[in-house]
Amino acid sequence: MNILVTGGAGFIGSHYVRTMLEGGHPGFEEAHVTVLDALTYAGNRDNLPATHPRLTFAHGNILDRELLAGLLDGQDAVVHFAAESHVDRSIADGAAFVRTNVEGTQALLEACVAAGVERVVHVSTDEVYGSIEEGVWSEESPLLPNSPYAASKAGSDLIALAYVRTHGLNVSVTRCSNNYGPYQHPEKFIPLAVTNLLEGRPVPVYGDGGQIREWLHVDDHCRAVQRVLTGGRAGEVYNIGSGTAVANLTLARRLAELCGVGPEMVRHVTDRKGHDRRYALDQGKIERELGHRPLTEFGAGLAATVAWYRDNPGWWKPVKHAAGRP
Ligand code: NAD
């Protein structure tokens, strides 16, 4: 089994790859993994083993069609994580989001068709559904993205589904809620808060902090992606949620507590433009069809994540302070 993983040097992709190389995905203990990653500011070669007999690392862009043709030759499956992934950056400049998330996904899927790849999973996000005041989004809910990031991911989802109908490519789409865990870039909420607190700085919380997100440990996300890869149906979308809904302010205060400081270290800042108020997923389909359930309890997962950042300043300090950032 040969499997190509795009974005495998990022937060979630690298967790997926490390798990596979450690034999953590049943049936894939002998699989050869090729990671294709552009190593943008978010990609980090140190997230993957420097040498491993079942890993090939290709430094390149999913927009490079010639490179894709060469790499996809002989691949049985593709798991597509590569993306521009930070909402704030998409507000400051959305162009890279359209290029990588929309054009890049199209280039990758076209190359998969040409190479005869048998199975593809396109990894997407709950943010494509937009904000929901109450209740939950199912896979049948309309796509109502609000940020340029979410809109570019929604565009990529539609392209993926079109490649099923038009070209018969065997693609499934996953839409996951907010992830947390080790190796997440310190620009994202939980690692930003924890690394700030570990350096004695306050935690910025947008607006009133009442925005509600559903949090899932990265390991549960990766196990779900693997379930979809092996058992999901072509042209189907699978929500991946946790049912653990937490307001940002509550989470920031909890992180302060876990870092041994008081709630005064949490500071309100001007709200993000177009900030979605609440995300919530119906995760019944993946549970019914593929038997997937999250395993990591939020309190335990969060404490372990804080401990990981406390124990690994050598990983996050260079990333956080890259290019002279304070
Ligand atoms: P990340 O930003 O940590 O990693 C993205 C990776 O993609 C990086 O290694 C980067 O170098 C690579 N990349 C970016 N542009 C590329 C390009 N043009 N060609 C090749 N490689 C490129 O992101 P993440 O948090 O690991 O997210 C992975 C996927 O999961 C994304 O598709 C994201 O939309 C989705 N997702 C993330 C979350 C979350 O909470 N982080 C939740 C749901 C879905």
mmCIF file of C-alpha atoms and ligand atoms in Angstrom:
data_model
loop_
_atom_site.group_PDB
_atom_site.id
_atom_site.type_symbol
_atom_site.label_atom_id
_atom_site.label_comp_id
_atom_site.label_asym_id
_atom_site.label_seq_id
_atom_site.Cartn_x
_atom_site.Cartn_y
_atom_site.Cartn_z
ATOM 1 C CA MET A 1 0.000 0.000 0.000
ATOM 2 C CA ASN A 2 1.361 3.387 -1.043
ATOM 3 C CA ILE A 3 -0.276 6.471 0.378
ATOM 4 C CA LEU A 4 0.383 10.120 -0.397
ATOM 5 C CA VAL A 5 -0.385 12.660 2.322
ATOM 6 C CA THR A 6 -0.489 16.336 1.383
ATOM 7 C CA GLY A 7 0.244 18.829 4.151
ATOM 8 C CA GLY A 8 1.863 16.038 6.175
ATOM 9 C CA ALA A 9 4.302 18.451 7.852
ATOM 10 C CA GLY A 10 1.466 20.499 9.377
ATOM 11 C CA PHE A 11 -0.338 19.989 12.679
ATOM 12 C CA ILE A 12 -2.976 17.397 11.761
ATOM 13 C CA GLY A 13 -1.246 15.840 8.746
ATOM 14 C CA SER A 14 1.900 15.132 10.754
ATOM 15 C CA HIS A 15 -0.112 13.512 13.537
ATOM 16 C CA TYR A 16 -1.787 11.301 10.937
ATOM 17 C CA VAL A 17 1.581 10.354 9.398
ATOM 18 C CA ARG A 18 3.353 9.722 12.713
ATOM 19 C CA THR A 19 0.455 7.474 13.779
ATOM 20 C CA MET A 20 0.696 5.542 10.524
ATOM 21 C CA LEU A 21 4.472 5.120 10.777
ATOM 22 C CA GLU A 22 4.073 3.945 14.388
ATOM 23 C CA GLY A 23 1.627 1.264 13.198
ATOM 24 C CA GLY A 24 -1.379 3.017 14.750
ATOM 25 C CA HIS A 25 -3.694 2.655 11.744
ATOM 26 C CA PRO A 26 -4.737 -1.032 11.603
ATOM 27 C CA GLY A 27 -4.061 -2.641 8.226
ATOM 28 C CA PHE A 28 -1.551 0.066 7.268
ATOM 29 C CA GLU A 29 1.401 -1.158 9.335
ATOM 30 C CA GLU A 30 3.399 -1.813 6.168
ATOM 31 C CA ALA A 31 2.165 1.197 4.175
ATOM 32 C CA HIS A 32 4.714 3.472 2.531
ATOM 33 C CA VAL A 33 3.903 7.125 3.128
ATOM 34 C CA THR A 34 4.898 9.953 0.794
ATOM 35 C CA VAL A 35 4.395 13.414 2.294
ATOM 36 C CA LEU A 36 3.994 16.307 -0.116
ATOM 37 C CA ASP A 37 4.358 19.607 1.713
ATOM 38 C CA ALA A 38 5.361 23.111 0.633
ATOM 39 C CA LEU A 39 6.749 23.870 4.125
ATOM 40 C CA THR A 40 4.957 27.195 4.372
ATOM 41 C CA TYR A 41 5.274 29.062 7.701
ATOM 42 C CA ALA A 42 2.843 26.387 9.053
ATOM 43 C CA GLY A 43 4.791 23.356 7.882
ATOM 44 C CA ASN A 44 7.665 22.005 9.937
ATOM 45 C CA ARG A 45 9.945 19.171 8.835
ATOM 46 C CA ASP A 46 10.674 18.503 12.539
ATOM 47 C CA ASN A 47 7.058 17.349 12.973
ATOM 48 C CA LEU A 48 8.030 14.139 11.171
ATOM 49 C CA PRO A 49 10.795 11.613 11.836
ATOM 50 C CA ALA A 50 14.037 12.757 10.169
ATOM 51 C CA THR A 51 14.525 9.309 8.697
ATOM 52 C CA HIS A 52 12.077 6.428 8.549
ATOM 53 C CA PRO A 53 12.224 3.488 6.149
ATOM 54 C CA ARG A 54 8.528 3.865 5.224
ATOM 55 C CA LEU A 55 8.539 7.661 4.755
ATOM 56 C CA THR A 56 9.444 9.733 1.693
ATOM 57 C CA PHE A 57 9.333 13.498 2.067
ATOM 58 C CA ALA A 58 8.719 15.611 -1.031
ATOM 59 C CA HIS A 59 9.170 19.346 -0.545
ATOM 60 C CA GLY A 60 6.798 20.886 -3.082
ATOM 61 C CA ASN A 61 3.532 22.616 -3.837
ATOM 62 C CA ILE A 62 0.186 20.972 -4.640
ATOM 63 C CA LEU A 63 -0.110 23.556 -7.421
ATOM 64 C CA ASP A 64 2.890 22.009 -9.211
ATOM 65 C CA ARG A 65 1.148 19.742 -11.729
ATOM 66 C CA GLU A 66 4.356 18.190 -13.066
ATOM 67 C CA LEU A 67 5.513 17.277 -9.571
ATOM 68 C CA LEU A 68 2.064 15.826 -8.783
ATOM 69 C CA ALA A 69 2.111 13.604 -11.881
ATOM 70 C CA GLY A 70 5.451 12.128 -10.825
ATOM 71 C CA LEU A 71 4.528 11.640 -7.166
ATOM 72 C CA LEU A 72 1.086 10.140 -7.775
ATOM 73 C CA ASP A 73 2.359 7.440 -10.063
ATOM 74 C CA GLY A 74 1.930 4.170 -8.120
ATOM 75 C CA GLN A 75 -0.011 5.671 -5.199
ATOM 76 C CA ASP A 76 -3.033 3.672 -3.992
ATOM 77 C CA ALA A 77 -4.560 6.429 -1.878
ATOM 78 C CA VAL A 78 -4.302 10.145 -1.154
ATOM 79 C CA VAL A 79 -5.226 11.977 2.049
ATOM 80 C CA HIS A 80 -5.408 15.698 1.382
ATOM 81 C CA PHE A 81 -4.650 17.889 4.413
ATOM 82 C CA ALA A 82 -2.634 20.649 2.696
ATOM 83 C CA ALA A 83 -4.289 24.033 3.072
ATOM 84 C CA GLU A 84 -3.901 27.562 4.241
ATOM 85 C CA SER A 85 -5.680 27.099 7.549
ATOM 86 C CA HIS A 86 -5.718 30.255 9.680
ATOM 87 C CA VAL A 87 -8.875 32.401 9.575
ATOM 88 C CA ASP A 88 -7.091 35.601 10.696
ATOM 89 C CA ARG A 89 -4.583 35.328 7.849
ATOM 90 C CA SER A 90 -7.443 34.847 5.361
ATOM 91 C CA ILE A 91 -8.982 38.109 6.599
ATOM 92 C CA ALA A 92 -5.672 39.970 6.145
ATOM 93 C CA ASP A 93 -5.046 38.447 2.689
ATOM 94 C CA GLY A 94 -7.294 35.851 1.107
ATOM 95 C CA ALA A 95 -5.373 35.268 -2.130
ATOM 96 C CA ALA A 96 -3.182 32.395 -0.908
ATOM 97 C CA PHE A 97 -6.307 30.697 0.443
ATOM 98 C CA VAL A 98 -7.974 30.628 -2.953
ATOM 99 C CA ARG A 99 -4.745 29.512 -4.625
ATOM 100 C CA THR A 100 -3.906 26.635 -2.293
ATOM 101 C CA ASN A 101 -7.325 25.558 -1.055
ATOM 102 C CA VAL A 102 -9.301 25.911 -4.276
ATOM 103 C CA GLU A 103 -6.824 25.763 -7.166
ATOM 104 C CA GLY A 104 -4.499 23.409 -5.303
ATOM 105 C CA THR A 105 -7.297 20.949 -4.541
ATOM 106 C CA GLN A 106 -8.400 21.024 -8.175
ATOM 107 C CA ALA A 107 -4.816 20.400 -9.378
ATOM 108 C CA LEU A 108 -4.420 17.510 -6.951
ATOM 109 C CA LEU A 109 -7.717 15.850 -7.886
ATOM 110 C CA GLU A 110 -7.060 16.225 -11.606
ATOM 111 C CA ALA A 111 -3.685 14.559 -11.107
ATOM 112 C CA CYS A 112 -5.387 11.760 -9.099
ATOM 113 C CA VAL A 113 -7.753 11.106 -12.012
ATOM 114 C CA ALA A 114 -4.862 11.020 -14.486
ATOM 115 C CA ALA A 115 -2.825 8.669 -12.263
ATOM 116 C CA GLY A 116 -5.789 6.351 -11.560
ATOM 117 C CA VAL A 117 -5.574 6.783 -7.758
ATOM 118 C CA GLU A 118 -8.171 4.454 -6.226
ATOM 119 C CA ARG A 119 -9.115 6.337 -3.079
ATOM 120 C CA VAL A 120 -8.978 9.954 -1.892
ATOM 121 C CA VAL A 121 -10.027 11.696 1.314
ATOM 122 C CA HIS A 122 -10.401 15.462 1.184
ATOM 123 C CA VAL A 123 -10.046 16.914 4.683
ATOM 124 C CA SER A 124 -12.319 19.889 5.300
ATOM 125 C CA THR A 125 -13.839 21.830 8.171
ATOM 126 C CA ASP A 126 -17.111 22.530 9.978
ATOM 127 C CA GLU A 127 -16.524 26.223 9.194
ATOM 128 C CA VAL A 128 -17.983 25.688 5.695
ATOM 129 C CA TYR A 129 -21.455 25.574 7.290
ATOM 130 C CA GLY A 130 -21.045 28.993 8.899
ATOM 131 C CA SER A 131 -22.468 30.045 12.243
ATOM 132 C CA ILE A 132 -25.510 28.315 13.795
ATOM 133 C CA GLU A 133 -27.478 29.939 16.625
ATOM 134 C CA GLU A 134 -28.902 26.687 17.959
ATOM 135 C CA GLY A 135 -29.113 23.056 16.891
ATOM 136 C CA VAL A 136 -26.494 21.265 14.778
ATOM 137 C CA TRP A 137 -25.360 21.138 11.154
ATOM 138 C CA SER A 138 -25.794 17.816 9.363
ATOM 139 C CA GLU A 139 -23.960 16.824 6.190
ATOM 140 C CA GLU A 140 -27.071 17.928 4.248
ATOM 141 C CA SER A 141 -26.984 21.473 5.645
ATOM 142 C CA PRO A 142 -26.259 24.314 3.245
ATOM 143 C CA LEU A 143 -22.762 25.721 2.854
ATOM 144 C CA LEU A 144 -22.833 29.254 4.292
ATOM 145 C CA PRO A 145 -19.169 30.149 4.890
ATOM 146 C CA ASN A 146 -18.368 33.562 6.351
ATOM 147 C CA SER A 147 -14.572 33.926 6.319
ATOM 148 C CA PRO A 148 -12.389 33.753 3.203
ATOM 149 C CA TYR A 149 -10.800 30.642 4.765
ATOM 150 C CA ALA A 150 -14.173 28.913 5.155
ATOM 151 C CA ALA A 151 -15.284 30.004 1.684
ATOM 152 C CA SER A 152 -12.123 28.605 0.100
ATOM 153 C CA LYS A 153 -12.635 25.303 1.923
ATOM 154 C CA ALA A 154 -16.277 25.198 0.816
ATOM 155 C CA GLY A 155 -15.054 25.746 -2.758
ATOM 156 C CA SER A 156 -12.616 22.868 -2.383
ATOM 157 C CA ASP A 157 -15.375 20.599 -1.036
ATOM 158 C CA LEU A 158 -17.558 21.330 -4.060
ATOM 159 C CA ILE A 159 -14.667 20.615 -6.416
ATOM 160 C CA ALA A 160 -14.021 17.308 -4.674
ATOM 161 C CA LEU A 161 -17.680 16.291 -4.990
ATOM 162 C CA ALA A 162 -17.723 17.385 -8.641
ATOM 163 C CA TYR A 163 -14.751 15.108 -9.362
ATOM 164 C CA VAL A 164 -16.801 12.188 -8.035
ATOM 165 C CA ARG A 165 -19.769 12.951 -10.307
ATOM 166 C CA THR A 166 -17.790 14.032 -13.359
ATOM 167 C CA HIS A 167 -14.746 11.763 -13.324
ATOM 168 C CA GLY A 168 -15.851 8.916 -11.058
ATOM 169 C CA LEU A 169 -12.967 9.641 -8.666
ATOM 170 C CA ASN A 170 -13.444 7.786 -5.371
ATOM 171 C CA VAL A 171 -13.382 10.797 -3.018
ATOM 172 C CA SER A 172 -14.983 11.343 0.390
ATOM 173 C CA VAL A 173 -15.044 14.680 2.202
ATOM 174 C CA THR A 174 -14.595 15.073 5.968
ATOM 175 C CA ARG A 175 -15.697 18.158 7.904
ATOM 176 C CA CYS A 176 -14.161 18.371 11.348
ATOM 177 C CA SER A 177 -14.608 20.728 14.264
ATOM 178 C CA ASN A 178 -11.743 22.613 16.022
ATOM 179 C CA ASN A 179 -8.716 20.428 16.750
ATOM 180 C CA TYR A 180 -6.242 20.676 19.615
ATOM 181 C CA GLY A 181 -3.162 18.715 20.630
ATOM 182 C CA PRO A 182 0.637 18.750 20.381
ATOM 183 C CA TYR A 183 2.521 20.300 17.421
ATOM 184 C CA GLN A 184 -0.220 22.862 16.650
ATOM 185 C CA HIS A 185 1.140 26.169 15.355
ATOM 186 C CA PRO A 186 1.233 28.808 18.130
ATOM 187 C CA GLU A 187 -0.934 31.165 16.067
ATOM 188 C CA LYS A 188 -4.009 29.002 16.820
ATOM 189 C CA PHE A 189 -6.130 29.698 19.905
ATOM 190 C CA ILE A 190 -5.090 26.982 22.378
ATOM 191 C CA PRO A 191 -1.323 26.981 21.657
ATOM 192 C CA LEU A 192 -1.334 30.793 21.417
ATOM 193 C CA ALA A 193 -2.916 31.007 24.864
ATOM 194 C CA VAL A 194 -0.692 28.362 26.424
ATOM 195 C CA THR A 195 2.588 29.654 24.982
ATOM 196 C CA ASN A 196 1.707 33.240 25.934
ATOM 197 C CA LEU A 197 0.937 32.140 29.483
ATOM 198 C CA LEU A 198 4.140 30.103 29.688
ATOM 199 C CA GLU A 199 6.035 33.271 28.731
ATOM 200 C CA GLY A 200 4.155 35.340 31.326
ATOM 201 C CA ARG A 201 2.020 37.181 28.758
ATOM 202 C CA PRO A 202 -1.762 37.661 28.718
ATOM 203 C CA VAL A 203 -4.179 35.679 26.556
ATOM 204 C CA PRO A 204 -6.118 37.746 24.003
ATOM 205 C CA VAL A 205 -9.798 36.815 23.674
ATOM 206 C CA TYR A 206 -11.808 38.260 20.790
ATOM 207 C CA GLY A 207 -14.859 40.379 21.734
ATOM 208 C CA ASP A 208 -16.883 39.099 24.666
ATOM 209 C CA GLY A 209 -15.393 35.600 24.323
ATOM 210 C CA GLY A 210 -18.869 34.090 24.000
ATOM 211 C CA GLN A 211 -18.055 32.350 20.690
ATOM 212 C CA ILE A 212 -18.699 28.631 21.004
ATOM 213 C CA ARG A 213 -16.509 25.997 19.383
ATOM 214 C CA GLU A 214 -16.606 22.215 19.450
ATOM 215 C CA TRP A 215 -13.169 20.827 20.426
ATOM 216 C CA LEU A 216 -11.753 17.514 19.279
ATOM 217 C CA HIS A 217 -8.348 15.997 20.040
ATOM 218 C CA VAL A 218 -6.214 15.684 16.902
ATOM 219 C CA ASP A 219 -5.842 11.945 17.493
ATOM 220 C CA ASP A 220 -9.619 11.461 17.309
ATOM 221 C CA HIS A 221 -9.703 13.480 14.078
ATOM 222 C CA CYS A 222 -6.960 11.362 12.508
ATOM 223 C CA ARG A 223 -8.630 8.092 13.515
ATOM 224 C CA ALA A 224 -11.845 9.352 11.925
ATOM 225 C CA VAL A 225 -10.062 10.305 8.698
ATOM 226 C CA GLN A 226 -8.605 6.796 8.595
ATOM 227 C CA ARG A 227 -12.066 5.276 9.105
ATOM 228 C CA VAL A 228 -13.348 7.348 6.202
ATOM 229 C CA LEU A 229 -10.369 6.365 4.052
ATOM 230 C CA THR A 230 -10.986 2.664 4.603
ATOM 231 C CA GLY A 231 -14.779 2.522 4.902
ATOM 232 C CA GLY A 232 -16.273 5.768 3.603
ATOM 233 C CA ARG A 233 -18.318 5.967 0.432
ATOM 234 C CA ALA A 234 -17.474 7.962 -2.689
ATOM 235 C CA GLY A 235 -19.236 11.312 -2.911
ATOM 236 C CA GLU A 236 -20.218 11.268 0.760
ATOM 237 C CA VAL A 237 -19.492 13.913 3.351
ATOM 238 C CA TYR A 238 -18.714 12.909 6.948
ATOM 239 C CA ASN A 239 -18.914 15.360 9.858
ATOM 240 C CA ILE A 240 -16.331 14.731 12.584
ATOM 241 C CA GLY A 241 -17.300 16.347 15.871
ATOM 242 C CA SER A 242 -16.863 15.799 19.575
ATOM 243 C CA GLY A 243 -20.011 17.158 21.212
ATOM 244 C CA THR A 244 -17.701 19.144 23.545
ATOM 245 C CA ALA A 245 -18.835 22.749 23.124
ATOM 246 C CA VAL A 246 -16.910 25.416 25.016
ATOM 247 C CA ALA A 247 -17.045 29.224 24.905
ATOM 248 C CA ASN A 248 -13.691 30.860 24.117
ATOM 249 C CA LEU A 249 -13.667 32.842 27.369
ATOM 250 C CA THR A 250 -14.326 29.718 29.443
ATOM 251 C CA LEU A 251 -11.538 27.918 27.596
ATOM 252 C CA ALA A 252 -9.078 30.789 28.073
ATOM 253 C CA ARG A 253 -9.788 30.839 31.826
ATOM 254 C CA ARG A 254 -9.366 27.081 32.030
ATOM 255 C CA LEU A 255 -6.015 27.314 30.235
ATOM 256 C CA ALA A 256 -4.903 30.024 32.658
ATOM 257 C CA GLU A 257 -5.798 27.717 35.535
ATOM 258 C CA LEU A 258 -3.894 24.816 33.943
ATOM 259 C CA CYS A 259 -0.868 27.123 33.587
ATOM 260 C CA GLY A 260 -1.142 28.090 37.243
ATOM 261 C CA VAL A 261 -2.204 31.732 36.788
ATOM 262 C CA GLY A 262 -5.386 33.663 37.492
ATOM 263 C CA PRO A 263 -8.213 34.843 35.183
ATOM 264 C CA GLU A 264 -6.712 38.363 35.159
ATOM 265 C CA MET A 265 -4.279 37.036 32.524
ATOM 266 C CA VAL A 266 -7.216 36.795 30.083
ATOM 267 C CA ARG A 267 -7.745 40.085 28.193
ATOM 268 C CA HIS A 268 -10.550 41.038 25.840
ATOM 269 C CA VAL A 269 -9.454 42.492 22.479
ATOM 270 C CA THR A 270 -11.418 43.894 19.500
ATOM 271 C CA ASP A 271 -13.482 41.150 17.910
ATOM 272 C CA ARG A 272 -12.438 39.434 14.668
ATOM 273 C CA LYS A 273 -14.248 40.715 11.569
ATOM 274 C CA GLY A 274 -17.251 38.553 10.665
ATOM 275 C CA HIS A 275 -16.585 36.297 13.668
ATOM 276 C CA ASP A 276 -18.859 33.236 13.651
ATOM 277 C CA ARG A 277 -20.721 32.899 16.952
ATOM 278 C CA ARG A 278 -21.255 29.174 17.226
ATOM 279 C CA TYR A 279 -20.357 25.963 15.415
ATOM 280 C CA ALA A 280 -22.032 22.635 16.223
ATOM 281 C CA LEU A 281 -22.037 19.374 14.283
ATOM 282 C CA ASP A 282 -24.326 16.391 14.042
ATOM 283 C CA GLN A 283 -21.794 13.553 14.174
ATOM 284 C CA GLY A 284 -24.338 10.736 13.921
ATOM 285 C CA LYS A 285 -23.488 9.656 10.371
ATOM 286 C CA ILE A 286 -19.841 8.682 10.948
ATOM 287 C CA GLU A 287 -20.833 6.892 14.147
ATOM 288 C CA ARG A 288 -23.676 4.943 12.468
ATOM 289 C CA GLU A 289 -21.908 4.111 9.210
ATOM 290 C CA LEU A 290 -18.289 3.713 10.290
ATOM 291 C CA GLY A 291 -18.495 3.111 14.042
ATOM 292 C CA HIS A 292 -16.307 6.105 14.837
ATOM 293 C CA ARG A 293 -16.415 7.744 18.260
ATOM 294 C CA PRO A 294 -13.991 10.186 19.867
ATOM 295 C CA LEU A 295 -11.953 8.620 22.659
ATOM 296 C CA THR A 296 -10.071 11.510 24.286
ATOM 297 C CA GLU A 297 -11.981 13.201 27.104
ATOM 298 C CA PHE A 298 -11.593 16.970 26.766
ATOM 299 C CA GLY A 299 -10.296 17.702 30.285
ATOM 300 C CA ALA A 300 -7.614 15.014 30.093
ATOM 301 C CA GLY A 301 -6.674 15.912 26.502
ATOM 302 C CA LEU A 302 -6.388 19.603 27.352
ATOM 303 C CA ALA A 303 -4.204 18.971 30.421
ATOM 304 C CA ALA A 304 -1.926 16.681 28.383
ATOM 305 C CA THR A 305 -1.687 19.314 25.641
ATOM 306 C CA VAL A 306 -0.709 22.058 28.108
ATOM 307 C CA ALA A 307 1.904 19.687 29.568
ATOM 308 C CA TRP A 308 3.280 18.995 26.072
ATOM 309 C CA TYR A 309 3.811 22.714 25.401
ATOM 310 C CA ARG A 310 5.360 23.169 28.847
ATOM 311 C CA ASP A 311 7.774 20.295 28.114
ATOM 312 C CA ASN A 312 8.608 21.260 24.519
ATOM 313 C CA PRO A 313 9.693 24.928 24.341
ATOM 314 C CA GLY A 314 12.401 23.792 21.900
ATOM 315 C CA TRP A 315 9.624 23.040 19.385
ATOM 316 C CA TRP A 316 7.363 26.077 19.776
ATOM 317 C CA LYS A 317 9.702 28.961 20.669
ATOM 318 C CA PRO A 318 11.445 29.106 17.258
ATOM 319 C CA VAL A 319 8.072 28.768 15.485
ATOM 320 C CA LYS A 320 6.370 31.423 17.621
ATOM 321 C CA HIS A 321 9.209 33.909 17.338
ATOM 322 C CA ALA A 322 10.061 33.241 13.682
ATOM 323 C CA ALA A 323 11.012 36.314 11.644
ATOM 324 C CA GLY A 324 11.607 38.330 14.791
ATOM 325 C CA ARG A 325 7.989 38.174 15.994
ATOM 326 C CA PRO A 326 7.846 39.101 19.713
HETATM 327 P P1 NAD B 1 -1.633 23.536 9.206
HETATM 328 O O1 NAD B 1 -1.701 24.958 8.748
HETATM 329 O O2 NAD B 1 -1.003 23.217 10.509
HETATM 330 O O3 NAD B 1 -0.861 22.677 8.104
HETATM 331 C C1 NAD B 1 -1.055 22.842 6.732
HETATM 332 C C2 NAD B 1 0.101 22.172 6.011
HETATM 333 O O4 NAD B 1 -0.110 22.311 4.594
HETATM 334 C C3 NAD B 1 1.465 22.803 6.321
HETATM 335 O O5 NAD B 1 2.425 21.794 6.566
HETATM 336 C C4 NAD B 1 1.795 23.582 5.052
HETATM 337 O O6 NAD B 1 3.202 23.690 4.812
HETATM 338 C C5 NAD B 1 1.102 22.738 3.995
HETATM 339 N N1 NAD B 1 0.759 23.521 2.783
HETATM 340 C C6 NAD B 1 0.146 24.728 2.736
HETATM 341 N N2 NAD B 1 0.013 25.133 1.454
HETATM 342 C C7 NAD B 1 0.527 24.143 0.683
HETATM 343 C C8 NAD B 1 0.656 23.963 -0.703
HETATM 344 N N3 NAD B 1 0.238 24.887 -1.575
HETATM 345 N N4 NAD B 1 1.233 22.823 -1.169
HETATM 346 C C9 NAD B 1 1.666 21.875 -0.288
HETATM 347 N N5 NAD B 1 1.575 21.998 1.042
HETATM 348 C C10 NAD B 1 1.008 23.118 1.527
HETATM 349 O O7 NAD B 1 -3.117 23.019 9.135
HETATM 350 P P2 NAD B 1 -3.864 21.917 10.030
HETATM 351 O O8 NAD B 1 -4.434 22.584 11.219
HETATM 352 O O9 NAD B 1 -2.981 20.736 10.210
HETATM 353 O O10 NAD B 1 -5.075 21.539 9.071
HETATM 354 C C11 NAD B 1 -4.969 20.485 8.128
HETATM 355 C C12 NAD B 1 -6.271 20.378 7.355
HETATM 356 O O11 NAD B 1 -7.351 20.142 8.254
HETATM 357 C C13 NAD B 1 -6.626 21.651 6.583
HETATM 358 O O12 NAD B 1 -7.161 21.266 5.337
HETATM 359 C C14 NAD B 1 -7.690 22.322 7.440
HETATM 360 O O13 NAD B 1 -8.571 23.071 6.661
HETATM 361 C C15 NAD B 1 -8.364 21.103 8.061
HETATM 362 N N6 NAD B 1 -8.982 21.336 9.383
HETATM 363 C C16 NAD B 1 -8.262 21.876 10.403
HETATM 364 C C17 NAD B 1 -8.861 22.047 11.653
HETATM 365 C C18 NAD B 1 -8.089 22.599 12.823
HETATM 366 O O14 NAD B 1 -8.685 22.821 13.884
HETATM 367 N N7 NAD B 1 -6.803 22.825 12.735
HETATM 368 C C19 NAD B 1 -10.205 21.678 11.844
HETATM 369 C C20 NAD B 1 -10.908 21.127 10.773
HETATM 370 C C21 NAD B 1 -10.281 20.953 9.548
#
